[in-house]
């Protein structure tokens, strides 16, 4: 396991969290860590996955709102014609 400091997950962008999650999974798959290190990696991976999911839920909500706004705007334009 590397000794680089790990950033606070809440401060990571979606892409940063996703990339770190890939690194965590790769390191776990290699099986070259101690049990204690593996557990810490697993816990960080779970937290990273939750963070990514929250980003995706937020993005979906924004898209849904944009679509609803576009639909409402199109309706109001066609109603005034």
mmCIF file of N, CA, C and O in Angstrom:
data_model
loop_
_atom_site.group_PDB
_atom_site.id
_atom_site.type_symbol
_atom_site.label_atom_id
_atom_site.label_comp_id
_atom_site.label_asym_id
_atom_site.label_seq_id
_atom_site.Cartn_x
_atom_site.Cartn_y
_atom_site.Cartn_z
ATOM 1 N N UNK A 1 0.855 -1.177 0.000
ATOM 2 C CA UNK A 1 0.000 0.000 0.000
ATOM 3 C C UNK A 1 0.891 1.226 0.000
ATOM 4 O O UNK A 1 1.841 1.308 0.748
ATOM 5 N N UNK A 2 0.583 2.220 -0.857
ATOM 6 C CA UNK A 2 1.444 3.386 -0.918
ATOM 7 C C UNK A 2 1.258 4.271 0.308
ATOM 8 O O UNK A 2 0.291 4.159 1.033
ATOM 9 N N UNK A 3 2.218 5.145 0.527
ATOM 10 C CA UNK A 3 2.194 5.983 1.716
ATOM 11 C C UNK A 3 1.766 7.406 1.399
ATOM 12 O O UNK A 3 1.933 8.292 2.217
ATOM 13 N N UNK A 4 1.223 7.633 0.207
ATOM 14 C CA UNK A 4 0.739 8.954 -0.143
ATOM 15 C C UNK A 4 -0.443 9.313 0.746
ATOM 16 O O UNK A 4 -1.273 8.451 1.053
ATOM 17 N N UNK A 5 -0.547 10.573 1.168
ATOM 18 C CA UNK A 5 -1.715 10.959 1.959
ATOM 19 C C UNK A 5 -2.977 10.839 1.102
ATOM 20 O O UNK A 5 -2.949 11.129 -0.094
ATOM 21 N N UNK A 6 -4.049 10.391 1.691
ATOM 22 C CA UNK A 6 -5.293 10.237 0.944
ATOM 23 C C UNK A 6 -6.167 11.458 1.200
ATOM 24 O O UNK A 6 -6.392 11.842 2.343
ATOM 25 N N UNK A 7 -6.659 12.066 0.133
ATOM 26 C CA UNK A 7 -7.493 13.256 0.293
ATOM 27 C C UNK A 7 -8.849 12.901 0.891
ATOM 28 O O UNK A 7 -9.314 11.766 0.788
ATOM 29 N N UNK A 8 -9.459 13.884 1.519
ATOM 30 C CA UNK A 8 -10.813 13.726 2.042
ATOM 31 C C UNK A 8 -11.736 13.408 0.872
ATOM 32 O O UNK A 8 -11.718 14.110 -0.147
ATOM 33 N N UNK A 9 -12.513 12.376 1.007
ATOM 34 C CA UNK A 9 -13.359 11.926 -0.098
ATOM 35 C C UNK A 9 -14.355 12.994 -0.521
ATOM 36 O O UNK A 9 -14.583 13.197 -1.713
ATOM 37 N N UNK A 10 -14.921 13.708 0.426
ATOM 38 C CA UNK A 10 -15.926 14.714 0.074
ATOM 39 C C UNK A 10 -15.352 15.834 -0.784
ATOM 40 O O UNK A 10 -16.093 16.537 -1.463
ATOM 41 N N UNK A 11 -14.033 16.005 -0.788
ATOM 42 C CA UNK A 11 -13.391 17.054 -1.584
ATOM 43 C C UNK A 11 -13.091 16.600 -3.009
ATOM 44 O O UNK A 11 -12.690 17.411 -3.838
ATOM 45 N N UNK A 12 -13.297 15.321 -3.312
ATOM 46 C CA UNK A 12 -12.950 14.789 -4.630
ATOM 47 C C UNK A 12 -14.054 15.036 -5.641
ATOM 48 O O UNK A 12 -15.245 14.939 -5.322
ATOM 49 N N UNK A 13 -13.650 15.312 -6.872
ATOM 50 C CA UNK A 13 -14.612 15.359 -7.966
ATOM 51 C C UNK A 13 -15.028 13.919 -8.275
ATOM 52 O O UNK A 13 -14.404 12.965 -7.805
ATOM 53 N N UNK A 14 -16.049 13.786 -9.109
ATOM 54 C CA UNK A 14 -16.476 12.449 -9.508
ATOM 55 C C UNK A 14 -15.327 11.693 -10.164
ATOM 56 O O UNK A 14 -15.057 10.533 -9.836
ATOM 57 N N UNK A 15 -14.642 12.363 -11.089
ATOM 58 C CA UNK A 15 -13.564 11.716 -11.828
ATOM 59 C C UNK A 15 -12.413 11.302 -10.916
ATOM 60 O O UNK A 15 -11.851 10.215 -11.073
ATOM 61 N N UNK A 16 -12.062 12.159 -9.965
ATOM 62 C CA UNK A 16 -10.988 11.836 -9.020
ATOM 63 C C UNK A 16 -11.373 10.624 -8.164
ATOM 64 O O UNK A 16 -10.561 9.725 -7.954
ATOM 65 N N UNK A 17 -12.615 10.622 -7.674
ATOM 66 C CA UNK A 17 -13.081 9.513 -6.841
ATOM 67 C C UNK A 17 -13.131 8.218 -7.639
ATOM 68 O O UNK A 17 -12.717 7.160 -7.167
ATOM 69 N N UNK A 18 -13.626 8.292 -8.875
ATOM 70 C CA UNK A 18 -13.694 7.108 -9.738
ATOM 71 C C UNK A 18 -12.303 6.543 -10.012
ATOM 72 O O UNK A 18 -12.071 5.339 -9.921
ATOM 73 N N UNK A 19 -11.352 7.431 -10.328
ATOM 74 C CA UNK A 19 -9.990 6.988 -10.618
ATOM 75 C C UNK A 19 -9.339 6.354 -9.390
ATOM 76 O O UNK A 19 -8.650 5.340 -9.494
ATOM 77 N N UNK A 20 -9.580 6.947 -8.218
ATOM 78 C CA UNK A 20 -9.018 6.359 -7.005
ATOM 79 C C UNK A 20 -9.670 5.020 -6.706
ATOM 80 O O UNK A 20 -9.004 4.073 -6.271
ATOM 81 N N UNK A 21 -10.959 4.912 -6.952
ATOM 82 C CA UNK A 21 -11.658 3.645 -6.740
ATOM 83 C C UNK A 21 -11.063 2.557 -7.625
ATOM 84 O O UNK A 21 -10.854 1.424 -7.173
ATOM 85 N N UNK A 22 -10.742 2.883 -8.857
ATOM 86 C CA UNK A 22 -10.107 1.922 -9.759
ATOM 87 C C UNK A 22 -8.768 1.480 -9.187
ATOM 88 O O UNK A 22 -8.433 0.289 -9.192
ATOM 89 N N UNK A 23 -7.989 2.429 -8.665
ATOM 90 C CA UNK A 23 -6.691 2.084 -8.060
ATOM 91 C C UNK A 23 -6.864 1.182 -6.836
ATOM 92 O O UNK A 23 -6.114 0.222 -6.646
ATOM 93 N N UNK A 24 -7.874 1.473 -6.016
ATOM 94 C CA UNK A 24 -8.140 0.660 -4.825
ATOM 95 C C UNK A 24 -8.485 -0.763 -5.234
ATOM 96 O O UNK A 24 -7.953 -1.735 -4.684
ATOM 97 N N UNK A 25 -9.378 -0.904 -6.204
ATOM 98 C CA UNK A 25 -9.790 -2.236 -6.661
ATOM 99 C C UNK A 25 -8.590 -3.000 -7.218
ATOM 100 O O UNK A 25 -8.392 -4.180 -6.920
ATOM 101 N N UNK A 26 -7.772 -2.319 -8.015
ATOM 102 C CA UNK A 26 -6.587 -2.961 -8.587
ATOM 103 C C UNK A 26 -5.651 -3.446 -7.489
ATOM 104 O O UNK A 26 -5.150 -4.575 -7.543
ATOM 105 N N UNK A 27 -5.443 -2.609 -6.491
ATOM 106 C CA UNK A 27 -4.554 -2.988 -5.394
ATOM 107 C C UNK A 27 -5.125 -4.172 -4.611
ATOM 108 O O UNK A 27 -4.393 -5.090 -4.242
ATOM 109 N N UNK A 28 -6.426 -4.178 -4.388
ATOM 110 C CA UNK A 28 -7.048 -5.305 -3.684
ATOM 111 C C UNK A 28 -6.941 -6.588 -4.511
ATOM 112 O O UNK A 28 -6.691 -7.666 -3.971
ATOM 113 N N UNK A 29 -7.141 -6.483 -5.820
ATOM 114 C CA UNK A 29 -7.065 -7.659 -6.687
ATOM 115 C C UNK A 29 -5.663 -8.257 -6.728
ATOM 116 O O UNK A 29 -5.518 -9.462 -6.905
ATOM 117 N N UNK A 30 -4.648 -7.426 -6.568
ATOM 118 C CA UNK A 30 -3.278 -7.927 -6.574
ATOM 119 C C UNK A 30 -3.002 -8.792 -5.347
ATOM 120 O O UNK A 30 -2.145 -9.681 -5.402
ATOM 121 N N UNK A 31 -3.710 -8.547 -4.261
ATOM 122 C CA UNK A 31 -3.562 -9.372 -3.070
ATOM 123 C C UNK A 31 -2.221 -9.262 -2.372
ATOM 124 O O UNK A 31 -1.831 -10.157 -1.632
ATOM 125 N N UNK A 32 -1.523 -8.161 -2.584
ATOM 126 C CA UNK A 32 -0.190 -8.030 -1.992
ATOM 127 C C UNK A 32 -0.181 -7.198 -0.714
ATOM 128 O O UNK A 32 0.882 -6.835 -0.237
ATOM 129 N N UNK A 33 -1.353 -6.924 -0.168
ATOM 130 C CA UNK A 33 -1.426 -6.145 1.060
ATOM 131 C C UNK A 33 -1.738 -7.043 2.252
ATOM 132 O O UNK A 33 -2.235 -8.165 2.086
ATOM 133 N N UNK A 34 -1.456 -6.523 3.430
ATOM 134 C CA UNK A 34 -1.800 -7.264 4.641
ATOM 135 C C UNK A 34 -3.315 -7.236 4.830
ATOM 136 O O UNK A 34 -4.015 -6.448 4.175
ATOM 137 N N UNK A 35 -3.794 -8.055 5.722
ATOM 138 C CA UNK A 35 -5.225 -8.078 5.998
ATOM 139 C C UNK A 35 -5.693 -6.706 6.480
ATOM 140 O O UNK A 35 -6.722 -6.184 6.017
ATOM 141 N N UNK A 36 -4.938 -6.094 7.353
ATOM 142 C CA UNK A 36 -5.312 -4.779 7.881
ATOM 143 C C UNK A 36 -5.351 -3.723 6.765
ATOM 144 O O UNK A 36 -6.279 -2.925 6.681
ATOM 145 N N UNK A 37 -4.353 -3.752 5.886
ATOM 146 C CA UNK A 37 -4.330 -2.821 4.759
ATOM 147 C C UNK A 37 -5.493 -3.097 3.805
ATOM 148 O O UNK A 37 -6.106 -2.159 3.290
ATOM 149 N N UNK A 38 -5.799 -4.360 3.599
ATOM 150 C CA UNK A 38 -6.904 -4.726 2.712
ATOM 151 C C UNK A 38 -8.233 -4.217 3.259
ATOM 152 O O UNK A 38 -9.070 -3.714 2.503
ATOM 153 N N UNK A 39 -8.422 -4.330 4.554
ATOM 154 C CA UNK A 39 -9.663 -3.846 5.173
ATOM 155 C C UNK A 39 -9.761 -2.334 5.017
ATOM 156 O O UNK A 39 -10.830 -1.805 4.670
ATOM 157 N N UNK A 40 -8.654 -1.627 5.247
ATOM 158 C CA UNK A 40 -8.652 -0.171 5.092
ATOM 159 C C UNK A 40 -8.943 0.215 3.645
ATOM 160 O O UNK A 40 -9.703 1.154 3.380
ATOM 161 N N UNK A 41 -8.359 -0.513 2.700
ATOM 162 C CA UNK A 41 -8.627 -0.250 1.284
ATOM 163 C C UNK A 41 -10.096 -0.504 0.952
ATOM 164 O O UNK A 41 -10.730 0.272 0.234
ATOM 165 N N UNK A 42 -10.618 -1.605 1.464
ATOM 166 C CA UNK A 42 -12.017 -1.948 1.213
ATOM 167 C C UNK A 42 -12.932 -0.839 1.731
ATOM 168 O O UNK A 42 -13.850 -0.406 1.033
ATOM 169 N N UNK A 43 -12.672 -0.375 2.945
ATOM 170 C CA UNK A 43 -13.492 0.682 3.538
ATOM 171 C C UNK A 43 -13.406 1.966 2.710
ATOM 172 O O UNK A 43 -14.410 2.632 2.473
ATOM 173 N N UNK A 44 -12.208 2.313 2.267
ATOM 174 C CA UNK A 44 -12.053 3.512 1.432
ATOM 175 C C UNK A 44 -12.771 3.309 0.101
ATOM 176 O O UNK A 44 -13.435 4.224 -0.394
ATOM 177 N N UNK A 45 -12.664 2.118 -0.462
ATOM 178 C CA UNK A 45 -13.356 1.830 -1.712
ATOM 179 C C UNK A 45 -14.864 1.968 -1.581
ATOM 180 O O UNK A 45 -15.526 2.523 -2.459
ATOM 181 N N UNK A 46 -15.402 1.474 -0.485
ATOM 182 C CA UNK A 46 -16.846 1.610 -0.244
ATOM 183 C C UNK A 46 -17.242 3.076 -0.153
ATOM 184 O O UNK A 46 -18.250 3.493 -0.720
ATOM 185 N N UNK A 47 -16.446 3.872 0.562
ATOM 186 C CA UNK A 47 -16.732 5.301 0.697
ATOM 187 C C UNK A 47 -16.609 6.007 -0.655
ATOM 188 O O UNK A 47 -17.424 6.882 -0.983
ATOM 189 N N UNK A 48 -15.612 5.626 -1.440
ATOM 190 C CA UNK A 48 -15.457 6.213 -2.775
ATOM 191 C C UNK A 48 -16.639 5.859 -3.673
ATOM 192 O O UNK A 48 -17.144 6.704 -4.415
ATOM 193 N N UNK A 49 -17.096 4.623 -3.598
ATOM 194 C CA UNK A 49 -18.240 4.190 -4.411
ATOM 195 C C UNK A 49 -19.495 4.971 -4.023
ATOM 196 O O UNK A 49 -20.262 5.404 -4.897
ATOM 197 N N UNK A 50 -19.713 5.177 -2.718
ATOM 198 C CA UNK A 50 -20.867 5.967 -2.267
ATOM 199 C C UNK A 50 -20.769 7.403 -2.786
ATOM 200 O O UNK A 50 -21.758 7.986 -3.233
ATOM 201 N N UNK A 51 -19.568 7.971 -2.726
ATOM 202 C CA UNK A 51 -19.355 9.341 -3.198
ATOM 203 C C UNK A 51 -19.661 9.438 -4.695
ATOM 204 O O UNK A 51 -20.340 10.376 -5.130
ATOM 205 N N UNK A 52 -19.196 8.482 -5.469
ATOM 206 C CA UNK A 52 -19.478 8.467 -6.910
ATOM 207 C C UNK A 52 -20.976 8.350 -7.159
ATOM 208 O O UNK A 52 -21.527 9.045 -8.023
ATOM 209 N N UNK A 53 -21.636 7.495 -6.402
ATOM 210 C CA UNK A 53 -23.078 7.323 -6.563
ATOM 211 C C UNK A 53 -23.823 8.622 -6.263
ATOM 212 O O UNK A 53 -24.760 8.998 -6.979
ATOM 213 N N UNK A 54 -23.393 9.333 -5.217
ATOM 214 C CA UNK A 54 -24.022 10.614 -4.884
ATOM 215 C C UNK A 54 -23.848 11.623 -6.023
ATOM 216 O O UNK A 54 -24.780 12.355 -6.358
ATOM 217 N N UNK A 55 -22.656 11.653 -6.618
ATOM 218 C CA UNK A 55 -22.415 12.535 -7.760
ATOM 219 C C UNK A 55 -23.364 12.180 -8.904
ATOM 220 O O UNK A 55 -23.936 13.059 -9.544
ATOM 221 N N UNK A 56 -23.500 10.884 -9.190
ATOM 222 C CA UNK A 56 -24.353 10.454 -10.301
ATOM 223 C C UNK A 56 -25.823 10.757 -10.035
ATOM 224 O O UNK A 56 -26.553 11.174 -10.940
ATOM 225 N N UNK A 57 -26.272 10.577 -8.801
ATOM 226 C CA UNK A 57 -27.659 10.910 -8.437
ATOM 227 C C UNK A 57 -27.894 12.401 -8.637
ATOM 228 O O UNK A 57 -28.926 12.816 -9.178
ATOM 229 N N UNK A 58 -26.929 13.217 -8.212
ATOM 230 C CA UNK A 58 -27.038 14.659 -8.395
ATOM 231 C C UNK A 58 -27.072 15.046 -9.860
ATOM 232 O O UNK A 58 -27.852 15.912 -10.277
ATOM 233 N N UNK A 59 -26.242 14.407 -10.657
ATOM 234 C CA UNK A 59 -26.218 14.691 -12.091
ATOM 235 C C UNK A 59 -27.541 14.307 -12.740
ATOM 236 O O UNK A 59 -28.074 15.042 -13.580
ATOM 237 N N UNK A 60 -28.095 13.164 -12.340
ATOM 238 C CA UNK A 60 -29.389 12.736 -12.890
ATOM 239 C C UNK A 60 -30.478 13.725 -12.515
ATOM 240 O O UNK A 60 -31.318 14.082 -13.348
ATOM 241 N N UNK A 61 -30.459 14.209 -11.282
ATOM 242 C CA UNK A 61 -31.464 15.176 -10.847
ATOM 243 C C UNK A 61 -31.362 16.462 -11.671
ATOM 244 O O UNK A 61 -32.388 17.037 -12.070
ATOM 245 N N UNK A 62 -30.134 16.895 -11.949
ATOM 246 C CA UNK A 62 -29.951 18.096 -12.760
ATOM 247 C C UNK A 62 -30.460 17.883 -14.184
ATOM 248 O O UNK A 62 -31.089 18.769 -14.770
ATOM 249 N N UNK A 63 -30.185 16.705 -14.747
ATOM 250 C CA UNK A 63 -30.675 16.406 -16.096
ATOM 251 C C UNK A 63 -32.197 16.346 -16.129
ATOM 252 O O UNK A 63 -32.829 16.875 -17.044
ATOM 253 N N UNK A 64 -32.774 15.703 -15.122
ATOM 254 C CA UNK A 64 -34.243 15.622 -15.053
ATOM 255 C C UNK A 64 -34.849 17.017 -14.957
ATOM 256 O O UNK A 64 -35.847 17.315 -15.617
ATOM 257 N N UNK A 65 -34.236 17.886 -14.138
ATOM 258 C CA UNK A 65 -34.738 19.256 -13.992
ATOM 259 C C UNK A 65 -34.602 20.020 -15.300
ATOM 260 O O UNK A 65 -35.503 20.773 -15.699
ATOM 261 N N UNK A 66 -33.482 19.830 -15.988
ATOM 262 C CA UNK A 66 -33.279 20.515 -17.273
ATOM 263 C C UNK A 66 -34.297 20.035 -18.303
ATOM 264 O O UNK A 66 -34.853 20.835 -19.062
ATOM 265 N N UNK A 67 -34.543 18.725 -18.327
ATOM 266 C CA UNK A 67 -35.537 18.182 -19.269
ATOM 267 C C UNK A 67 -36.925 18.719 -18.959
ATOM 268 O O UNK A 67 -37.683 19.074 -19.858
ATOM 269 N N UNK A 68 -37.264 18.754 -17.671
ATOM 270 C CA UNK A 68 -38.581 19.253 -17.269
ATOM 271 C C UNK A 68 -38.709 20.722 -17.653
ATOM 272 O O UNK A 68 -39.761 21.159 -18.129
ATOM 273 N N UNK A 69 -37.643 21.491 -17.465
ATOM 274 C CA UNK A 69 -37.664 22.901 -17.848
ATOM 275 C C UNK A 69 -37.795 23.072 -19.339
ATOM 276 O O UNK A 69 -38.531 23.933 -19.819
ATOM 277 N N UNK A 70 -37.106 22.244 -20.107
ATOM 278 C CA UNK A 70 -37.180 22.318 -21.568
ATOM 279 C C UNK A 70 -38.572 21.945 -22.046
ATOM 280 O O UNK A 70 -39.124 22.571 -22.950
ATOM 281 N N UNK A 71 -39.166 20.942 -21.432
ATOM 282 C CA UNK A 71 -40.516 20.515 -21.804
ATOM 283 C C UNK A 71 -41.530 21.594 -21.467
ATOM 284 O O UNK A 71 -42.400 21.928 -22.270
ATOM 285 N N UNK A 72 -41.393 22.191 -20.277
ATOM 286 C CA UNK A 72 -42.313 23.244 -19.875
ATOM 287 C C UNK A 72 -42.145 24.458 -20.778
ATOM 288 O O UNK A 72 -43.126 25.098 -21.170
ATOM 289 N N UNK A 73 -40.912 24.782 -21.145
ATOM 290 C CA UNK A 73 -40.663 25.906 -22.046
ATOM 291 C C UNK A 73 -41.244 25.675 -23.421
ATOM 292 O O UNK A 73 -41.818 26.562 -24.029
ATOM 293 N N UNK A 74 -41.130 24.463 -23.916
ATOM 294 C CA UNK A 74 -41.680 24.131 -25.239
ATOM 295 C C UNK A 74 -43.200 24.206 -25.219
ATOM 296 O O UNK A 74 -43.819 24.666 -26.172
ATOM 297 N N UNK A 75 -43.795 23.765 -24.112
ATOM 298 C CA UNK A 75 -45.242 23.829 -24.004
ATOM 299 C C UNK A 75 -45.731 25.269 -23.980
ATOM 300 O O UNK A 75 -46.702 25.605 -24.630
ATOM 301 N N UNK A 76 -45.049 26.108 -23.214
ATOM 302 C CA UNK A 76 -45.505 27.498 -23.103
ATOM 303 C C UNK A 76 -45.338 28.228 -24.437
ATOM 304 O O UNK A 76 -46.145 29.082 -24.780
ATOM 305 N N UNK A 77 -44.326 27.893 -25.209
ATOM 306 C CA UNK A 77 -44.150 28.508 -26.525
ATOM 307 C C UNK A 77 -45.261 28.066 -27.463
ATOM 308 O O UNK A 77 -45.864 28.877 -28.159
ATOM 309 N N UNK A 78 -45.580 26.766 -27.466
ATOM 310 C CA UNK A 78 -46.616 26.272 -28.373
ATOM 311 C C UNK A 78 -47.999 26.762 -27.956
ATOM 312 O O UNK A 78 -48.871 26.962 -28.781
ATOM 313 N N UNK A 79 -48.201 27.009 -26.659
ATOM 314 C CA UNK A 79 -49.505 27.496 -26.191
ATOM 315 C C UNK A 79 -49.724 28.947 -26.588
ATOM 316 O O UNK A 79 -50.854 29.387 -26.742
ATOM 317 N N UNK A 80 -48.655 29.724 -26.765
ATOM 318 C CA UNK A 80 -48.799 31.133 -27.109
ATOM 319 C C UNK A 80 -48.855 31.364 -28.610
ATOM 320 O O UNK A 80 -49.076 32.469 -29.048
ATOM 321 N N UNK A 81 -48.647 30.333 -29.383
ATOM 322 C CA UNK A 81 -48.657 30.477 -30.852
ATOM 323 C C UNK A 81 -50.050 30.465 -31.398
ATOM 324 O O UNK A 81 -50.990 30.008 -30.964
#
